[in-house]
XYZ file of C-alpha atoms in Angstrom:
749
model
C -91.278 51.244 150.741
C -89.106 52.028 147.891
C -85.852 52.027 149.623
C -86.498 48.898 150.832
C -87.734 47.727 147.191
C -85.266 49.779 145.303
C -81.528 49.867 147.365
C -80.094 51.807 144.371
C -82.088 55.043 145.333
C -80.783 57.592 142.583
C -80.173 54.926 140.208
C -83.330 54.254 138.729
C -86.108 56.783 137.821
C -89.365 57.771 139.967
C -91.610 56.504 137.166
C -89.606 52.903 137.316
C -90.811 52.827 141.001
C -95.004 53.271 140.355
C -97.316 50.585 138.911
C -96.142 50.550 135.674
C -95.122 47.181 135.447
C -98.012 45.804 137.314
C -100.656 47.718 134.957
C -98.104 46.337 131.934
C -98.244 43.076 133.030
C -102.314 42.558 134.378
C -103.037 44.900 130.603
C -100.682 41.981 129.010
C -102.745 38.997 131.305
C -105.907 40.296 129.457
C -104.589 39.758 125.681
C -103.265 36.635 127.197
C -106.539 34.952 128.463
C -108.286 36.273 125.549
C -111.010 38.439 127.002
C -113.620 40.663 125.334
C -112.774 43.169 123.002
C -114.649 45.768 125.665
C -112.419 45.258 128.141
C -109.234 45.064 126.190
C -110.277 48.528 124.654
C -110.759 49.714 128.356
C -107.077 48.664 129.013
C -105.368 50.049 125.798
C -104.254 53.349 127.232
C -103.091 52.518 130.392
C -101.495 49.723 128.665
C -99.905 51.965 126.134
C -99.294 54.639 129.199
C -96.933 51.951 130.789
C -95.119 50.693 128.030
C -93.527 53.917 126.992
C -92.337 53.965 130.444
C -90.758 50.825 130.469
C -88.997 51.216 127.174
C -87.878 54.105 129.687
C -86.679 52.388 132.060
C -85.366 49.571 130.620
C -82.575 52.303 129.018
C -81.426 52.363 132.751
C -78.621 50.053 133.709
C -79.550 48.798 137.120
C -83.270 47.772 135.272
C -80.998 46.169 132.685
C -79.640 44.382 135.579
C -82.726 43.204 136.941
C -83.864 41.028 133.550
C -80.314 39.656 133.188
C -80.338 36.180 133.263
C -78.348 34.471 137.015
C -77.332 31.097 137.041
C -74.781 28.830 135.423
C -76.867 25.798 134.508
C -76.167 24.005 137.937
C -79.126 23.505 140.664
C -78.668 26.513 142.504
C -79.849 27.842 144.690
C -79.260 30.943 142.811
C -79.775 34.529 143.985
C -81.817 36.558 141.930
C -83.560 39.949 142.699
C -85.824 39.509 145.892
C -86.125 35.224 145.830
C -83.803 32.836 145.123
C -84.698 29.195 142.874
C -83.294 26.254 142.921
C -83.752 22.469 141.117
C -83.688 20.149 143.363
C -85.508 16.371 143.533
C -86.533 13.430 146.190
C -83.605 11.180 144.595
C -80.786 11.442 142.703
C -81.352 8.476 141.106
C -84.065 7.573 138.334
C -84.635 3.906 137.357
C -84.877 3.081 133.527
C -88.388 3.389 132.963
C -89.665 4.548 135.999
C -89.864 8.133 136.971
C -88.739 10.505 139.861
C -90.594 13.667 141.638
C -88.434 16.692 141.619
C -89.641 20.414 141.733
C -88.819 23.933 141.475
C -88.037 25.506 145.047
C -88.777 29.463 145.332
C -87.861 31.592 148.468
C -89.009 34.854 148.317
C -87.982 37.941 150.443
C -90.139 38.893 152.743
C -93.757 41.412 151.296
C -93.113 39.412 147.857
C -94.581 37.217 145.822
C -94.497 35.258 142.960
C -98.165 33.743 141.145
C -100.434 30.463 140.775
C -101.093 29.536 137.499
C -103.992 31.740 137.824
C -102.240 34.796 138.889
C -105.654 37.189 139.463
C -105.799 40.421 138.907
C -102.937 40.345 137.007
C -98.977 38.370 136.512
C -97.667 35.373 135.461
C -96.670 32.027 137.011
C -93.464 30.527 136.964
C -92.185 28.934 133.718
C -89.939 26.647 132.545
C -88.549 25.771 129.037
C -86.036 22.943 129.428
C -83.390 21.138 127.101
C -83.389 17.495 127.431
C -81.281 14.725 126.793
C -83.010 11.857 124.943
C -84.879 9.377 126.823
C -85.528 11.945 129.393
C -89.268 13.901 129.232
C -90.417 15.725 132.381
C -94.564 16.564 133.471
C -95.786 20.274 133.690
C -95.051 22.391 136.850
C -98.099 21.734 139.916
C -99.308 23.949 141.589
C -99.912 24.075 145.592
C -102.778 25.957 147.304
C -102.028 29.385 146.268
C -103.112 32.114 149.121
C -105.467 35.289 148.414
C -103.216 38.422 148.099
C -104.503 41.627 148.197
C -103.009 44.768 146.673
C -105.139 48.172 146.751
C -108.138 47.374 145.086
C -106.527 44.567 143.354
C -106.213 40.603 144.349
C -103.926 38.307 143.170
C -103.101 34.364 143.760
C -99.763 33.545 144.867
C -97.500 32.443 146.993
C -95.229 34.604 149.854
C -92.322 33.429 151.916
C -91.529 29.885 149.862
C -92.719 27.287 147.429
C -92.458 24.577 145.567
C -93.564 23.754 142.479
C -93.536 19.844 141.567
C -92.723 17.907 138.503
C -92.183 14.897 137.275
C -89.094 12.788 135.543
C -89.451 10.012 133.085
C -86.603 7.717 132.122
C -87.515 5.924 128.543
C -87.324 2.040 129.400
C -84.630 2.135 126.366
C -82.368 4.474 127.730
C -79.616 2.944 128.941
C -77.512 3.949 132.756
C -75.248 6.829 133.406
C -75.387 9.990 134.430
C -78.159 12.824 132.546
C -78.198 16.266 132.863
C -81.753 18.489 132.863
C -80.722 21.920 131.599
C -83.238 24.726 132.311
C -84.173 28.203 131.510
C -86.565 29.402 134.732
C -88.971 32.885 134.149
C -91.175 34.223 136.990
C -92.444 37.222 138.039
C -91.943 38.674 141.813
C -93.753 41.369 142.895
C -94.794 43.702 145.699
C -95.920 47.217 145.071
C -94.054 46.882 141.840
C -93.596 43.786 139.794
C -89.877 42.849 138.357
C -89.566 39.712 135.515
C -86.679 37.866 136.381
C -84.652 34.611 134.776
C -82.463 31.814 135.588
C -80.284 29.281 133.948
C -80.337 26.657 136.068
C -79.898 22.393 135.542
C -80.508 18.767 137.356
C -78.431 16.264 137.320
C -79.749 12.466 137.741
C -78.302 9.167 137.520
C -80.000 6.365 135.787
C -79.953 3.031 136.972
C -81.535 -0.208 136.445
C -84.427 -0.658 138.894
C -86.013 -1.365 141.005
C -84.644 1.385 142.737
C -86.040 2.140 146.696
C -88.911 4.615 147.507
C -87.337 8.061 148.307
C -88.648 9.478 151.323
C -91.276 12.135 150.711
C -89.728 14.924 152.803
C -88.361 18.705 153.036
C -89.878 21.967 150.883
C -90.359 19.596 148.048
C -92.321 16.614 150.128
C -94.455 18.910 151.641
C -95.677 20.517 148.044
C -95.932 17.213 147.020
C -98.518 15.974 149.819
C -99.886 19.545 149.620
C -100.801 18.978 145.603
C -104.695 19.498 145.039
C -106.584 16.446 145.062
C -109.484 14.726 143.115
C -112.858 14.430 144.810
C -113.279 11.542 146.927
C -116.334 9.133 145.506
C -118.774 10.143 148.534
C -117.776 14.480 147.644
C -119.462 16.531 145.361
C -119.615 20.009 144.307
C -122.664 22.443 143.372
C -122.172 25.375 141.376
C -125.307 27.515 141.325
C -125.094 31.006 139.257
C -127.271 33.968 140.490
C -128.171 37.537 139.506
C -124.976 38.656 141.269
C -123.185 36.123 142.799
C -121.889 32.401 142.024
C -122.424 29.774 145.202
C -120.370 26.939 145.700
C -121.276 23.997 148.010
C -118.763 21.367 148.692
C -120.242 18.000 150.881
C -117.934 16.634 152.383
C -120.125 14.067 154.709
C -118.677 16.408 157.736
C -118.176 20.029 158.718
C -115.809 22.333 157.499
C -114.434 25.164 159.323
C -112.649 27.483 156.423
C -112.845 27.709 152.294
C -111.480 29.448 149.452
C -112.563 29.167 145.808
C -109.415 29.830 143.247
C -110.578 29.538 139.309
C -108.302 28.077 137.267
C -109.820 30.508 134.515
C -109.826 34.437 134.639
C -113.002 36.268 134.602
C -115.518 33.720 135.889
C -115.995 35.154 139.235
C -115.057 38.355 140.979
C -111.205 38.307 142.139
C -111.359 41.074 144.000
C -114.348 40.501 146.626
C -114.437 38.887 149.773
C -115.694 35.263 149.695
C -118.628 34.231 152.287
C -118.275 31.156 154.141
C -120.982 29.524 155.473
C -120.413 26.012 157.027
C -123.115 22.876 156.604
C -123.554 20.056 158.692
C -122.194 17.834 155.728
C -119.990 20.292 153.982
C -119.397 24.039 153.134
C -120.902 26.853 151.172
C -118.809 29.281 149.870
C -120.330 32.647 147.909
C -118.609 34.479 145.464
C -119.745 37.575 143.776
C -119.938 37.615 139.958
C -117.060 39.094 137.518
C -117.671 42.540 136.118
C -116.507 43.415 132.435
C -113.270 45.596 133.688
C -112.712 46.866 137.327
C -114.492 50.334 136.131
C -117.511 49.013 134.408
C -120.645 47.859 136.775
C -121.857 45.547 133.976
C -120.997 41.407 134.848
C -119.433 38.868 132.276
C -121.916 36.212 131.277
C -122.126 33.358 133.274
C -119.905 29.842 132.411
C -121.276 26.899 131.227
C -119.075 24.905 133.422
C -116.238 26.368 136.486
C -112.987 24.749 136.748
C -111.568 25.568 140.237
C -109.624 24.596 143.163
C -111.642 24.471 146.822
C -108.854 25.151 149.491
C -109.851 24.099 152.609
C -106.995 23.979 154.712
C -103.144 24.752 153.729
C -102.674 21.572 152.989
C -106.067 20.050 151.729
C -107.555 21.357 148.645
C -109.440 19.512 146.239
C -110.130 20.189 142.122
C -113.280 20.521 140.390
C -115.030 20.985 137.259
C -118.599 21.635 137.718
C -121.846 22.737 135.965
C -123.271 25.877 136.795
C -126.606 25.594 137.363
C -128.638 29.043 137.083
C -130.503 29.986 140.408
C -130.445 31.281 143.275
C -129.165 30.197 146.526
C -131.162 32.131 149.881
C -128.703 33.597 152.260
C -129.549 32.452 155.862
C -128.283 35.152 157.539
C -128.415 39.008 156.154
C -125.222 40.700 156.534
C -122.626 37.850 157.004
C -119.187 38.405 156.493
C -116.027 36.367 155.136
C -115.652 33.208 157.671
C -118.479 33.784 159.421
C -120.816 30.624 160.582
C -124.095 31.773 158.793
C -126.215 28.639 159.458
C -127.991 30.858 162.497
C -125.188 31.062 164.695
C -124.973 35.041 164.702
C -129.061 35.620 165.222
C -128.628 33.705 168.579
C -128.856 35.781 171.833
C -126.943 34.713 174.918
C -130.237 33.275 176.723
C -131.357 31.998 173.568
C -128.002 29.852 173.311
C -128.639 29.229 176.796
C -132.295 28.045 176.186
C -131.809 26.123 172.962
C -128.424 24.480 174.712
C -130.645 22.978 177.290
C -133.520 21.800 175.316
C -130.677 20.277 172.606
C -129.071 18.322 175.545
C -132.212 17.039 176.237
C -133.705 15.817 172.802
C -129.975 14.400 172.934
C -131.152 11.911 174.791
C -133.388 10.057 172.117
C -130.229 10.147 169.533
C -129.172 6.452 168.728
C -125.878 6.564 170.603
C -126.840 8.324 173.591
C -130.006 6.186 174.199
C -128.781 2.518 175.159
C -126.513 4.515 178.073
C -130.085 6.261 179.321
C -132.231 3.028 178.967
C -129.045 1.396 181.006
C -129.313 3.938 183.486
C -132.800 3.309 183.529
C -132.921 -0.168 184.576
C -130.598 0.463 186.842
C -133.050 2.869 188.959
C -135.843 0.271 188.116
C -133.432 -2.744 189.739
C -132.721 0.001 192.929
C -136.364 0.863 193.156
C -135.595 -0.507 197.267
C -133.052 2.119 197.993
C -133.516 4.895 200.298
C -135.329 7.941 198.774
C -131.868 9.759 199.956
C -129.431 7.370 198.068
C -131.379 7.248 195.013
C -130.830 11.344 194.753
C -127.087 10.915 195.616
C -126.990 8.755 192.100
C -128.647 11.258 190.073
C -126.378 14.261 191.679
C -123.331 12.230 190.708
C -124.593 11.522 187.645
C -124.834 15.290 186.755
C -121.697 16.058 187.822
C -120.134 13.356 185.661
C -122.035 14.848 182.478
C -121.297 18.707 183.851
C -117.403 18.170 184.579
C -117.141 16.054 181.150
C -118.519 18.509 178.947
C -116.239 21.068 180.720
C -113.150 19.279 179.970
C -113.907 18.650 176.195
C -114.670 22.348 175.919
C -111.676 23.749 177.495
C -109.382 20.904 175.370
C -111.555 22.866 172.300
C -110.739 26.903 173.717
C -107.094 26.302 174.639
C -106.644 24.504 170.883
C -108.302 27.030 169.511
C -105.540 29.606 171.157
C -102.517 27.730 169.730
C -104.161 28.422 166.206
C -106.706 25.070 165.516
C -109.955 25.906 164.709
C -111.554 22.792 165.472
C -115.374 22.683 165.850
C -117.926 20.484 168.031
C -117.172 16.770 167.543
C -113.578 17.400 166.656
C -112.800 14.247 168.267
C -114.415 11.903 165.216
C -111.268 13.586 163.432
C -109.254 11.572 165.469
C -108.566 7.963 164.004
C -107.454 6.341 167.718
C -110.669 8.120 169.665
C -112.957 6.534 166.163
C -111.305 3.195 166.587
C -111.645 3.137 170.844
C -114.893 4.220 170.971
C -116.364 1.725 167.708
C -114.533 -0.526 170.134
C -116.206 0.103 173.006
C -119.651 0.164 171.427
C -119.135 -3.189 169.773
C -117.977 -5.023 172.916
C -121.244 -3.272 174.912
C -123.559 -4.680 172.699
C -121.912 -7.781 172.551
C -122.695 -7.588 176.554
C -126.357 -6.515 175.535
C -126.651 -9.099 173.105
C -126.491 -11.868 175.526
C -122.628 -13.095 175.283
C -121.587 -12.359 178.706
C -122.739 -9.921 181.778
C -120.770 -6.561 182.185
C -123.280 -5.510 184.349
C -125.943 -2.880 184.162
C -123.983 -0.030 185.672
C -120.570 -1.822 184.508
C -120.920 0.578 181.213
C -119.319 3.052 183.467
C -115.614 1.760 183.587
C -115.573 -2.084 184.548
C -116.667 -4.487 187.513
C -115.396 -2.284 190.470
C -117.101 0.661 189.481
C -120.476 -0.857 189.089
C -120.841 -3.037 192.263
C -124.116 -2.414 194.328
C -124.935 0.729 191.511
C -122.002 2.569 193.479
C -121.533 6.427 193.128
C -118.138 5.502 191.175
C -120.680 3.644 188.189
C -122.933 6.629 188.016
C -119.939 9.401 187.624
C -118.438 7.350 184.972
C -122.160 6.612 183.257
C -122.250 10.612 182.929
C -118.540 10.443 181.600
C -119.641 7.784 178.869
C -123.014 9.819 178.294
C -120.639 12.575 177.669
C -118.545 11.042 175.305
C -121.031 9.415 173.384
C -122.639 12.499 172.417
C -120.540 14.611 171.894
C -119.723 13.911 168.362
C -123.752 13.845 167.585
C -125.322 17.790 166.776
C -129.250 16.957 167.892
C -131.734 19.339 166.894
C -131.696 23.229 168.406
C -127.907 22.558 169.521
C -126.395 23.911 165.971
C -126.759 27.773 166.685
C -126.673 27.397 170.352
C -123.232 25.845 169.355
C -122.170 28.209 166.974
C -122.502 30.762 169.224
C -121.182 29.549 171.970
C -117.677 28.734 170.602
C -117.188 32.777 169.440
C -118.164 33.669 172.212
C -115.340 34.741 175.629
C -114.319 31.001 177.411
C -116.596 31.994 180.308
C -120.097 32.551 178.425
C -118.729 29.387 176.153
C -118.657 27.112 179.260
C -122.095 28.811 180.677
C -123.776 27.539 177.353
C -121.758 24.280 177.272
C -123.389 23.849 181.302
C -126.839 24.394 180.020
C -126.676 21.650 177.430
C -125.069 19.480 179.758
C -127.918 20.307 182.314
C -130.019 19.148 179.516
C -128.548 15.808 178.883
C -128.586 14.978 182.732
C -131.723 16.200 183.418
C -134.059 12.974 182.475
C -132.624 10.722 184.897
C -131.816 13.541 187.823
C -135.373 14.131 187.394
C -136.717 10.388 188.257
C -134.229 10.118 191.152
C -135.475 13.133 192.527
C -139.112 12.131 192.431
C -138.813 8.401 193.269
C -142.731 8.491 193.109
C -142.607 8.877 189.563
C -140.343 5.349 188.928
C -144.048 3.907 189.951
C -144.849 4.384 186.175
C -141.597 2.500 184.961
C -143.017 -1.330 184.276
C -141.670 -3.669 187.246
C -138.520 -5.583 186.925
C -139.107 -9.005 184.538
C -138.352 -10.859 181.467
C -139.109 -7.505 178.971
C -135.709 -6.054 180.445
C -133.909 -8.412 179.212
C -135.750 -9.123 176.114
C -135.507 -5.466 175.948
C -131.440 -5.158 176.566
C -131.147 -7.328 173.804
C -132.895 -5.002 171.032
C -130.677 -2.092 172.422
C -127.836 -4.231 171.632
C -128.578 -3.372 168.046
C -128.708 0.295 168.389
C -125.082 -0.042 169.640
C -124.403 -2.488 166.488
C -125.522 -0.047 163.936
C -123.055 2.975 166.355
C -120.489 0.422 165.727
C -120.906 0.161 161.630
C -121.055 3.516 161.050
C -117.843 4.479 163.345
C -115.823 1.804 161.225
C -117.174 3.660 158.234
C -115.820 7.289 159.514
C -112.285 4.942 160.298
C -112.084 4.211 157.087
C -112.366 7.523 155.603
C -110.025 9.097 157.817
C -107.677 7.970 155.483
C -107.024 8.782 151.804
C -104.911 5.664 150.934
C -105.700 2.831 152.661
C -108.754 2.985 154.209
C -110.185 -0.456 153.148
C -106.785 -1.841 155.156
C -107.688 0.559 157.812
C -111.378 -0.940 158.229
C -109.944 -4.454 157.943
C -107.841 -4.458 160.792
C -110.901 -2.430 162.663
C -112.671 -5.481 161.766
C -110.649 -7.954 163.071
C -110.379 -5.951 166.279
C -113.816 -6.947 166.704
C -112.923 -10.064 166.030
C -110.398 -10.311 169.014
C -113.170 -8.651 171.217
C -115.724 -11.263 170.142
C -113.224 -13.822 171.476
C -112.801 -11.632 174.569
C -116.359 -11.637 175.127
C -116.823 -15.572 174.755
C -114.071 -15.424 177.706
C -115.854 -13.861 180.124
C -119.339 -15.744 179.512
C -117.355 -18.746 179.394
C -115.678 -18.621 182.465
C -117.960 -15.281 184.435
C -116.612 -13.794 187.571
C -112.966 -15.322 187.295
C -109.885 -13.207 187.860
C -108.361 -15.916 184.944
C -110.865 -15.299 181.959
C -110.938 -11.300 183.441
C -106.856 -10.954 182.681
C -107.326 -12.733 179.986
C -109.915 -10.882 178.208
C -108.071 -7.373 179.070
C -105.020 -8.320 177.268
C -107.276 -9.664 174.270
C -108.888 -6.383 174.025
C -105.641 -4.463 174.221
C -103.870 -6.872 171.504
C -107.572 -6.150 169.260
C -106.747 -2.258 169.868
C -103.487 -2.313 168.665
C -104.743 -3.869 165.129
C -106.115 -0.671 163.671
C -104.302 1.621 165.365
C -100.572 0.145 164.160
C -98.550 2.034 161.926
C -98.216 0.232 157.789
C -95.330 -1.160 157.234
C -93.639 1.406 154.559
C -93.481 -0.164 151.108
C -89.240 -0.715 150.104
C -89.333 -2.615 147.134
C -91.475 -0.809 143.335
C -93.285 -3.234 141.723
C -94.653 -2.602 138.281
C -98.108 -3.767 137.048
C -97.869 -6.508 134.822
C -98.262 -6.097 131.301
C -96.407 -7.635 128.417
C -94.696 -4.527 127.264
C -93.934 -4.091 130.924
C -92.597 -7.694 130.768
C -90.720 -7.237 127.675
C -88.929 -4.201 128.925
C -88.121 -6.047 131.673
C -86.661 -9.366 129.595
C -85.078 -7.003 127.156
C -83.003 -5.382 130.716
C -81.020 -8.917 131.067
C -81.855 -8.927 134.677
C -84.295 -11.326 136.402
C -87.809 -11.166 136.590
C -89.806 -11.800 139.683
C -93.431 -11.838 138.877
C -96.145 -12.237 141.462
C -99.952 -13.292 140.518
C -102.078 -12.453 143.337
C -105.644 -10.865 143.840
C -107.194 -9.386 146.799
C -109.255 -11.758 147.609
C -106.668 -14.686 147.483
C -105.654 -14.955 151.621
C -102.510 -17.099 150.791
C -101.646 -14.662 148.333
C -102.073 -12.099 151.031
C -100.165 -14.016 153.649
C -97.295 -14.625 151.372
C -96.767 -11.573 150.664
C -96.808 -10.288 154.516
C -95.057 -12.814 156.141
C -92.161 -14.067 152.939
C -92.234 -11.285 150.372
C -92.316 -7.937 152.799
C -89.961 -10.201 154.835
C -86.385 -7.561 155.004
C -84.169 -10.695 154.173
C -86.095 -10.999 150.887
C -86.477 -7.479 150.198
C -82.636 -7.337 150.601
C -82.046 -10.115 148.602
C -84.564 -8.525 145.202
C -82.571 -5.164 145.666
C -78.833 -6.533 145.188
C -79.626 -8.778 142.724
C -81.351 -6.167 140.707
C -84.662 -8.095 140.567
C -87.184 -6.934 137.987
C -90.563 -7.176 140.123
C -93.664 -7.246 138.171
C -97.009 -7.665 139.925
C -100.058 -9.579 138.003
C -103.139 -8.441 140.140
C -105.880 -10.662 139.045
C -108.735 -9.487 141.325
C -110.517 -8.555 138.564
C -110.674 -11.071 135.636
C -107.822 -10.236 133.255
C -107.224 -12.653 130.157
C -103.787 -11.472 129.204
C -102.989 -12.577 133.260
C -105.253 -15.855 132.533
C -103.053 -16.414 129.300
C -99.942 -16.074 131.327
C -101.138 -18.247 134.048
C -101.737 -20.882 131.884
C -98.520 -20.933 130.102
C -96.524 -21.708 132.776
C -99.127 -24.335 134.037
C -101.282 -22.539 136.432
C -104.665 -21.849 136.856
C -105.247 -19.997 139.931
C -103.148 -17.842 142.264
C -101.261 -17.302 143.775
C -98.221 -18.299 141.333
C -94.873 -16.800 141.632
C -92.784 -17.323 138.470
C -89.113 -16.609 138.330
C -87.119 -15.765 134.883
C -83.573 -15.945 134.771
C -82.051 -13.265 133.239
C -80.422 -15.338 130.166
C -82.943 -15.263 127.639
C -82.729 -18.581 126.983
C -83.541 -19.832 130.519
C -86.468 -21.499 131.378
C -88.606 -19.921 133.670
C -88.870 -21.223 137.769
C -92.319 -21.669 139.253
C -92.264 -21.609 142.945
C -94.741 -23.459 145.518
C -97.815 -21.766 146.129
C -97.191 -21.615 150.202
C -93.577 -19.900 150.396
C -91.104 -19.503 153.020
C -87.982 -17.546 152.979
C -85.295 -20.126 152.642
C -87.621 -21.212 149.619
C -88.011 -17.579 148.142
C -84.238 -16.881 149.245
C -82.837 -19.888 147.349
C -85.030 -19.671 143.888
C -83.169 -15.802 143.883
C -79.607 -17.111 144.826
C -79.831 -19.722 141.638
C -81.838 -17.429 139.152
C -79.352 -14.431 139.250
C -76.175 -16.289 138.342
C -74.759 -15.275 135.011
C -73.844 -17.216 132.951
């Protein structure tokens, strides 16, 4: 190993190849993090020994060469010992008064690593010391989620292979256009079995231009790092921290089941760095148990519990949440003894094969009473009442075909799940609800079916399966596809007794997984199958009558509620524009309601059926279309931004708007976001300000009054000349009006 680490074998003494550098840096990190006196004193002997060894090493020419600064002040990439560093940015330009994202990109040799902001047991994160031109400022380095890097009995937090550390470059509004150079001195510590410090002289050249500038594409290594940065907790999420006698328990509530998680504290000494973290998936989140920290690796004494913990909840390499939570003293019982890291300890590990089969079968039975499944069973029950005059053999065939539809559908879902697992995707039962397409289609289907049950149009009692042709005379095809529908609506649910069975099944070989889920499918199919196998039992069912119509309409309420819930889920699948996506799905529901009206107005007609199908397809396109990419950069309207834009000598376009203003939204989408208008605004270097009046703002109200208006939409263009009067555009915009106004007010005197 040492030959691979130090190619110059023979030039570096053997005592430079051991853990002296690691001991030195770990001891220094004890002091840097202000550890208590007892821990510091324990570190002194090895710290002194390592320091003496390093002083001797420093006299070696080969070691001194490793500590020489590389780079000539350019962006790089620059090759150093065991890694390559470079500076890059998403765009070569930055707007006056604007910002651009840049980053330090580090490519690391195999078996080596650099450190996160909290290095763990020892180490230091990369640092940048800037020499910046006047008017340019940079933000701190931002760190993507790290990985746990064990080395012997110790644990570091850092990165292997490559990492990009983003930062923000800001140009002052008073900065003049032109080229600027950002000078950087970068320091790092790269480690394997030994640690080597390094440094480089890098730089970044940017072109300062008058804005607005097009938004750069967030791509490449830097773009990946930016999109992977830790996020704040969403409003529907929470983190609870319970500090016990031996462990600290972190519980993250996300509203859905999570498979994996790791905890990374921002401060050392709060939890054990070296111990395994035990993961417990929960129905609405995940729980991680971490042993408490010791005063030193050699001591049995625990550090006091902190009052609060600032940490990172890492779910995947691209999804992590930054949290700060109070530590509440207490104990959280362990569900299963002997749980291991990454094990589902909600009960699956204690279930036997026959126990899992029994729980799955009972869970399938109970699924028939779940709100999403019961309407389907009710519809089949009504079909059974209507077909009570059919011969017994025919009814039994219906029951068997319905069961076959359920079993076959469960097999397909499980097969897809297992195939995806072999590709490395960790998916759980109900993973379909992580797909926006699946959720939108399922919500639309429930809404459309609810309209039929409510009486808007007659879809046919067995038409829930797949359309009119499948449902005529209670056909066998209709029974099969009703079984498929029962599976589709059942798989997102995990009813009582199912959790342990599913957790057990998904951890077993494929044939056992199929066996358990077959039992679940048979439990789901049993009620209807039993009624068809014993036709005399249908005598307990009430006779057909007016009550069926009333009960059918009441059943539609359950489906409407399910559609509302799925709409809520659909919005939460999008981090930034969830509200807009919900509105799009509601618009789809409106189109579906029109399609239902067409079917009710002209029933059993080919023309109305074709129109309804086209409306349904068109409605589904609305929530599934990709959002338009914002080309223009709008600054929020403030007096400071207005004064800076006015001082630039460029024309200013102010959009007085509000989220509740329908005319505003139509003008923005139809006119202001059109390619012709956007190109004209960019070509004429028009400064763009958006005065958002969604919530009352006295400054915006005052500005509206100044231009003779009292409401929105209002559009104002200020010519570049400071002595020119503002032009107020009509409330209803056309592209021709806006283009002519821009052309007029962009002319220089």
